[in-house]
Coordinates of C-alpha atoms in Angstrom, one line a residue:
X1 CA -26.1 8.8 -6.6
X2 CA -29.0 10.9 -7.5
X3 CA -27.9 13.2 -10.0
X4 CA -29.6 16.7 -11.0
X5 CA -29.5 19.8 -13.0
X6 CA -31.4 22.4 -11.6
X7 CA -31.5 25.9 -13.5
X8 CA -28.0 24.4 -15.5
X9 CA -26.5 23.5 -12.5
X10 CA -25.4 19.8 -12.4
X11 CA -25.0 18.3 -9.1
X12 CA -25.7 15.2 -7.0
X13 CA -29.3 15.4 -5.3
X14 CA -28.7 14.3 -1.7
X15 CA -28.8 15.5 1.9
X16 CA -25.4 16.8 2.1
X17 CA -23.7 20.1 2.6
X18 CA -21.1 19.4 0.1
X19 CA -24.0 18.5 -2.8
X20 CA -26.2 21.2 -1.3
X21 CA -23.3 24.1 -1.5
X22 CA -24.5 24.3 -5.0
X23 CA -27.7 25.4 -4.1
X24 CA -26.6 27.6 -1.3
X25 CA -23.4 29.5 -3.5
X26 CA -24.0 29.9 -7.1
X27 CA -26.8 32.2 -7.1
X28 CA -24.8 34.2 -4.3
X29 CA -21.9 34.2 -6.7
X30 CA -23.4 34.9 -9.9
X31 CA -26.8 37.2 -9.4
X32 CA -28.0 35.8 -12.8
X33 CA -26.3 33.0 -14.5
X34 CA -27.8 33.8 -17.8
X35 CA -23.9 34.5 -19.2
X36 CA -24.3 30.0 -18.9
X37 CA -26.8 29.6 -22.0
X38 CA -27.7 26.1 -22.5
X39 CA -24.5 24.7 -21.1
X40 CA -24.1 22.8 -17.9
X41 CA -22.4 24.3 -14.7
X42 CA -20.2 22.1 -12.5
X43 CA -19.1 23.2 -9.0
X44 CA -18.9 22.2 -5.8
X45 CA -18.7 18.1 -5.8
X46 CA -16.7 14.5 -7.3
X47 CA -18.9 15.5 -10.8
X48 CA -16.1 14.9 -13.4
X49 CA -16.7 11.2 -14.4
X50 CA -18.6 9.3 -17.4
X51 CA -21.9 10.2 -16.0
X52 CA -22.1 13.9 -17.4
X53 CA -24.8 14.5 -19.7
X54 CA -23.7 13.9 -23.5
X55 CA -24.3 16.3 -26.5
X56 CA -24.6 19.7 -24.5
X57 CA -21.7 22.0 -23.5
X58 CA -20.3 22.1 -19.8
X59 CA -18.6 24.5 -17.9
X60 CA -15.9 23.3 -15.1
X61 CA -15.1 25.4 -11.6
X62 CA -13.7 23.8 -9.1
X63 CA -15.0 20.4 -9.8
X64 CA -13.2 17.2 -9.2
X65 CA -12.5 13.7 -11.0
X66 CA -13.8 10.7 -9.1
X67 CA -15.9 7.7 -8.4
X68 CA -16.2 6.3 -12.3
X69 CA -14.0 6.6 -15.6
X70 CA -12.9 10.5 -15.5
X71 CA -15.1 12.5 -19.0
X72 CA -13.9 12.8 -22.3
X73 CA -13.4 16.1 -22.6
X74 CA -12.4 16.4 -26.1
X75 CA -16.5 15.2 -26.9
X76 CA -18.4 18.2 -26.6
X77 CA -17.2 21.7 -25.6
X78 CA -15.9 22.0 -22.3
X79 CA -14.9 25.3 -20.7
X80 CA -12.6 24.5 -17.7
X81 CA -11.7 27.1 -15.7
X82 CA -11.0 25.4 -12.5
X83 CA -10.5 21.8 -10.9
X84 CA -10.3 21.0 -7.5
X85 CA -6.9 19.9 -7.8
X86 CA -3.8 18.8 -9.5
X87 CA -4.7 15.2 -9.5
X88 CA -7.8 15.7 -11.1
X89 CA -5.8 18.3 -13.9
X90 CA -3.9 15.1 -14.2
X91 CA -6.9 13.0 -15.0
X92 CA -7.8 15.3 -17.6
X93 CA -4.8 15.8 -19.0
X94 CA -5.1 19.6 -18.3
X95 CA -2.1 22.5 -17.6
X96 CA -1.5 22.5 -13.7
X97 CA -2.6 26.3 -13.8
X98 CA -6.1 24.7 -14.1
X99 CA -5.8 23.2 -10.4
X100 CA -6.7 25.7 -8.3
X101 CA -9.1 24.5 -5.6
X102 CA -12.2 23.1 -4.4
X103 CA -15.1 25.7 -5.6
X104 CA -16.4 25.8 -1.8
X105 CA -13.8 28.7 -1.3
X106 CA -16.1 30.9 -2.4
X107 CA -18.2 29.9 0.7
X108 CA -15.5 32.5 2.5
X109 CA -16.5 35.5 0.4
X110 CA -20.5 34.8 1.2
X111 CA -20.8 33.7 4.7
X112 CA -19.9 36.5 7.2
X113 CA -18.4 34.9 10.5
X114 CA -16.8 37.9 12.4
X115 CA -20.0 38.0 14.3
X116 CA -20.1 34.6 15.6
X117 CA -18.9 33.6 19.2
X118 CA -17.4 29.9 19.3
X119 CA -19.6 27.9 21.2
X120 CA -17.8 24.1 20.8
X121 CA -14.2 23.7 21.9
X122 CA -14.7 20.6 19.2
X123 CA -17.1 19.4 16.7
X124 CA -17.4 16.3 14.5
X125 CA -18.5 16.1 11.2
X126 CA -19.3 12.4 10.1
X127 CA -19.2 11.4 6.4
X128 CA -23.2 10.9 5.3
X129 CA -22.9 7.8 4.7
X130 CA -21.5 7.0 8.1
X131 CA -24.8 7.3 9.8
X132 CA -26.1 4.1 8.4
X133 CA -23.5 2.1 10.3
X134 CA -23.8 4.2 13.5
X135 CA -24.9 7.1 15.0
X136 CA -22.3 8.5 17.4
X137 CA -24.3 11.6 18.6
X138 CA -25.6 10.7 21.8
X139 CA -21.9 9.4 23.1
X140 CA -19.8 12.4 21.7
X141 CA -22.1 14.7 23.1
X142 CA -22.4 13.8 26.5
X143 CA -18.5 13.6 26.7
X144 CA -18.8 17.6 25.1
X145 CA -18.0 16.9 21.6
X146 CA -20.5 18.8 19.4
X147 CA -21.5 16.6 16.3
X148 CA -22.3 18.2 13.2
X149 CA -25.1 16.7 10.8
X150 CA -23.9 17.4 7.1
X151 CA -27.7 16.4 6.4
X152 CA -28.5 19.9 8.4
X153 CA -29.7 22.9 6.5
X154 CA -26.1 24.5 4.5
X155 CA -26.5 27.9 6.6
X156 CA -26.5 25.8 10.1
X157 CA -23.6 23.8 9.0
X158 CA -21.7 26.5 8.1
X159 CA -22.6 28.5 11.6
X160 CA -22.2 25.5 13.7
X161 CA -18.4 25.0 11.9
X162 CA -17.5 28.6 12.7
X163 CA -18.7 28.5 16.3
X164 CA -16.4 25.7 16.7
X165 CA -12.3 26.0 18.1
X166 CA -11.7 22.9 16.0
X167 CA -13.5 20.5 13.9
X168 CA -12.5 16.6 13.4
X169 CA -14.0 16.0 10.0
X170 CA -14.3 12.2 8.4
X171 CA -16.5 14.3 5.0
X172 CA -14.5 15.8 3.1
X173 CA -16.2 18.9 2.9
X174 CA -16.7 19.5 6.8
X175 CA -12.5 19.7 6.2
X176 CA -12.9 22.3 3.3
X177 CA -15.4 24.6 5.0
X178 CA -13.3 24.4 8.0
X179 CA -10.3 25.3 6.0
X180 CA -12.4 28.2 4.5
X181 CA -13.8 29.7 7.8
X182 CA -10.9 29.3 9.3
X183 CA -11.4 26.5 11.4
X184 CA -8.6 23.9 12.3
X185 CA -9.5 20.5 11.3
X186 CA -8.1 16.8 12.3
X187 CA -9.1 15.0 9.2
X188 CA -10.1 10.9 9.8
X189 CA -11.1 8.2 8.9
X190 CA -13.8 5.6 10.4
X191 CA -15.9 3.9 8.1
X192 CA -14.9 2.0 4.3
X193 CA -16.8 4.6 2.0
X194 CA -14.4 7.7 2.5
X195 CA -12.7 7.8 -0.9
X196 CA -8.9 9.2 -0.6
X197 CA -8.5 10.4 -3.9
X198 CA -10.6 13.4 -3.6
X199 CA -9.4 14.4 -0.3
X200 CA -5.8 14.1 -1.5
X201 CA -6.4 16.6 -4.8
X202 CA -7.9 18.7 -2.6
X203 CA -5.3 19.2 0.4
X204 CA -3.0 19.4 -2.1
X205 CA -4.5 22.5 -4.2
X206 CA -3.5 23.6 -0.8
X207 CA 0.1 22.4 -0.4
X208 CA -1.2 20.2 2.3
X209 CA -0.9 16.0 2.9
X210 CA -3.8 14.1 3.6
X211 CA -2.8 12.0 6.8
X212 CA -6.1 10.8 8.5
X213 CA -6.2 9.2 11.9
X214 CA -8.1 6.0 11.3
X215 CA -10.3 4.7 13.7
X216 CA -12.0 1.2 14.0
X217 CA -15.6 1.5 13.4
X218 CA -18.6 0.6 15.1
X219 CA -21.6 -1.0 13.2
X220 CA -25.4 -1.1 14.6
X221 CA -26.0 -4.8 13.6
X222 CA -24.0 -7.9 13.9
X223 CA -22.2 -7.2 10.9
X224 CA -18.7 -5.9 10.9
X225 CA -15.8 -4.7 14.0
X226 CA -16.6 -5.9 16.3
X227 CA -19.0 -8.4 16.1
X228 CA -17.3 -10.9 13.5
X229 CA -15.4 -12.7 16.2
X230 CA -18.6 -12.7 18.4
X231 CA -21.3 -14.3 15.7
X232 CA -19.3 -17.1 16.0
X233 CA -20.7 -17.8 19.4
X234 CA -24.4 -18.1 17.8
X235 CA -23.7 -21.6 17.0
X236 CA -23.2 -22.4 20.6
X237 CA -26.0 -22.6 22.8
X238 CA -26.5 -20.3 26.2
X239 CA -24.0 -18.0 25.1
X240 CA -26.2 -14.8 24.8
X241 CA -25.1 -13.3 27.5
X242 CA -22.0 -13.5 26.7
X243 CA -22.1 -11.9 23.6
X244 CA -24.0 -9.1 24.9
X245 CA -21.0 -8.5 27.5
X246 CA -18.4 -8.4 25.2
X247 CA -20.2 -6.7 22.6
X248 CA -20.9 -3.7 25.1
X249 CA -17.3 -4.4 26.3
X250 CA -15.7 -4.2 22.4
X251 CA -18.0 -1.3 21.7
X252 CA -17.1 1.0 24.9
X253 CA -13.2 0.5 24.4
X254 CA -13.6 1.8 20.2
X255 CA -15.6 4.4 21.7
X256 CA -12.8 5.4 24.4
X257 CA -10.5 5.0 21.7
X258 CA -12.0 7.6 19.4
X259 CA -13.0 9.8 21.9
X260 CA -9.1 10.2 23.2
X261 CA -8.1 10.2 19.3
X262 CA -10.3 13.0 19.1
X263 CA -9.0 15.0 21.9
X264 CA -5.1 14.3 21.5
X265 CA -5.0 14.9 17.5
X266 CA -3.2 17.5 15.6
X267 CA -5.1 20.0 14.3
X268 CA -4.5 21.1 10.2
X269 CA -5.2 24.5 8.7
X270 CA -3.7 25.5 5.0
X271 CA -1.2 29.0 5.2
X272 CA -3.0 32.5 5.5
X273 CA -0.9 32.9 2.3
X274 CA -1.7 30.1 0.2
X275 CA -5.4 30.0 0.9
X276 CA -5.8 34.0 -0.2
X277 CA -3.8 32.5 -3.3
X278 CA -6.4 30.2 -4.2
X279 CA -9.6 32.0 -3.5
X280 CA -8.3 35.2 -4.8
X281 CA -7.8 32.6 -8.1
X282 CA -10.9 31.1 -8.1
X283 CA -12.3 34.9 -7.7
X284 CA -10.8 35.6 -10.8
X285 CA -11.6 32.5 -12.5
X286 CA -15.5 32.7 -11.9
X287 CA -15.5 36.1 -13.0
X288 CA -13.5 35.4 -16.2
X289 CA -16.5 33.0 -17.1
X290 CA -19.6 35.3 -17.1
X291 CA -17.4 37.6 -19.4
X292 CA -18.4 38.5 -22.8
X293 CA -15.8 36.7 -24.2
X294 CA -16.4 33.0 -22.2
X295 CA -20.1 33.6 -23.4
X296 CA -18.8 34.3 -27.1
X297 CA -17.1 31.0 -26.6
X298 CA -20.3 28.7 -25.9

């Protein structure tokens, strides 16, 4: 992971919403983050591990443990005013007050969508990573699934998720702005990189249980379901053919198979209640930081 700090705002430097929310929010939340000093500001993201800078304060909303060895926080002066949930206040050995949510809540109070029709009865929203093992695109949306890039620009991402009725979400954060716009979501599960841990302190922050409907994947090369069985055939001469049938014949049937998952799964969506809880908390918590007093304490 490419990691940056860009005007004191720490974050991971890829093509994905969930990184790229920190580019998009903070300046939308604070006007001028000046209140930060010198310190380091941690939002939206998996950023609480060993690989925070050393030797310079840091200030914590919203932020989750993950990946790597969780920070010591005693080294250094940490203001926490918000993790993403009580697993990673766990972690940190922190009061359970300090799980509140993930910071993309905010996204709710900053990106209007009263004025959007829906457009997709459903949308899909792969993990990043997923795209290197196969791009589903063209299949789900011939069958009328719309597929979300998390690669896309933050403001279409957001727009596309509102326009939709429902989004199936394998990233994490296609769940969490779903759950902020008010979208029902159907979390899952495809491909070996989606790391639990994260979405389970998250759905919790929001009294919900992280149950993903796992799918078998499909993989563009000969690696992986469902090709093992069929490389063994390479070591028998004249079986080309062969392979190519039942590779298209394997490859349709875990496409059928996630395309009826799709359409029969349960859709989640966190209580009206609960979710004006926790962004009416992180609301408060952000403010409390650019106060006098949280500068006084850098």
């Amino acid at each position: 992971m490419n990691m940056a700090i860009v005007n004191n705002i720490y974050y991971c430097e890829i093509a994905n919403v969930g990184d790229q929310l920190n580019r998009w929010l903070w300046h939308r939340v604070y006007p001028s983050m000046d209140w930060l000093g010198d310190r380091l500001f941690l939002g939206v993201g998996t950023l609480l591990n060993n690989r925070v800078p050393l030797g310079i304060g840091k200030v914590v909303l919203g932020a989750g443990c993950g990946y790597r060895p969780s920070p010591d926080i005693h080294r250094d002066h940490w203001t926490i005013a918000a993790v993403r949930g009580p697993l990673t206040a766990q972690q940190l050995g922190l009061d359970p007050d300090h799980a509140v949510s993930d910071a993309a809540i905010l996204t709710a109070d900053h990106f209007p969508t009263h004025s959007i029709p829906k457009q997709h009865k459903r949308s899909v929203i792969f993990q990043h990573h997923s795209y290197t093992y196969w791009d589903w695109t063209d299949f789900l949306e011939s069958q009328g699934i719309h597929v979300i890039d998390p690669a896309w620009d933050v403001e279409r991402v957001l727009h596309d998720i509102a326009a939709s009725e429902t989004v199936a979400a394998e990233a994490m954060h296609g769940a969490i702005l779903a759950d902020t716009l008010r979208v029902p979501w159907v979390p899952f599960k495809m491909y070996p990189q989606v790391y639990d841990f994260k979405w389970h302190d998250w759905a919790a922050s929001l009294n919900l249980t992280y149950r993903p409907i796992e799918f078998n994947p499909l993989f563009r090369d000969t690696i992986g379901h469902p090709y093992q069985a069929l490389n063994r055939l390479h070591r028998i001469p004249g079986t080309g053919s062969i392979r190519n049938h039942f590779r298209r014949r394997a490859q349709k049937q875990l496409q059928n198979a996630f395309l009826e998952g799709l359409r029969n799964a349960p859709s989640v969506l966190s209580q009206d209640a609960v979710f004006v809880d926790r962004l009416g908390t992180m609301r408060d918590r952000a403010d409390q930081l650019s106060r006098p007093s949280c500068r006084a304490a850098a």
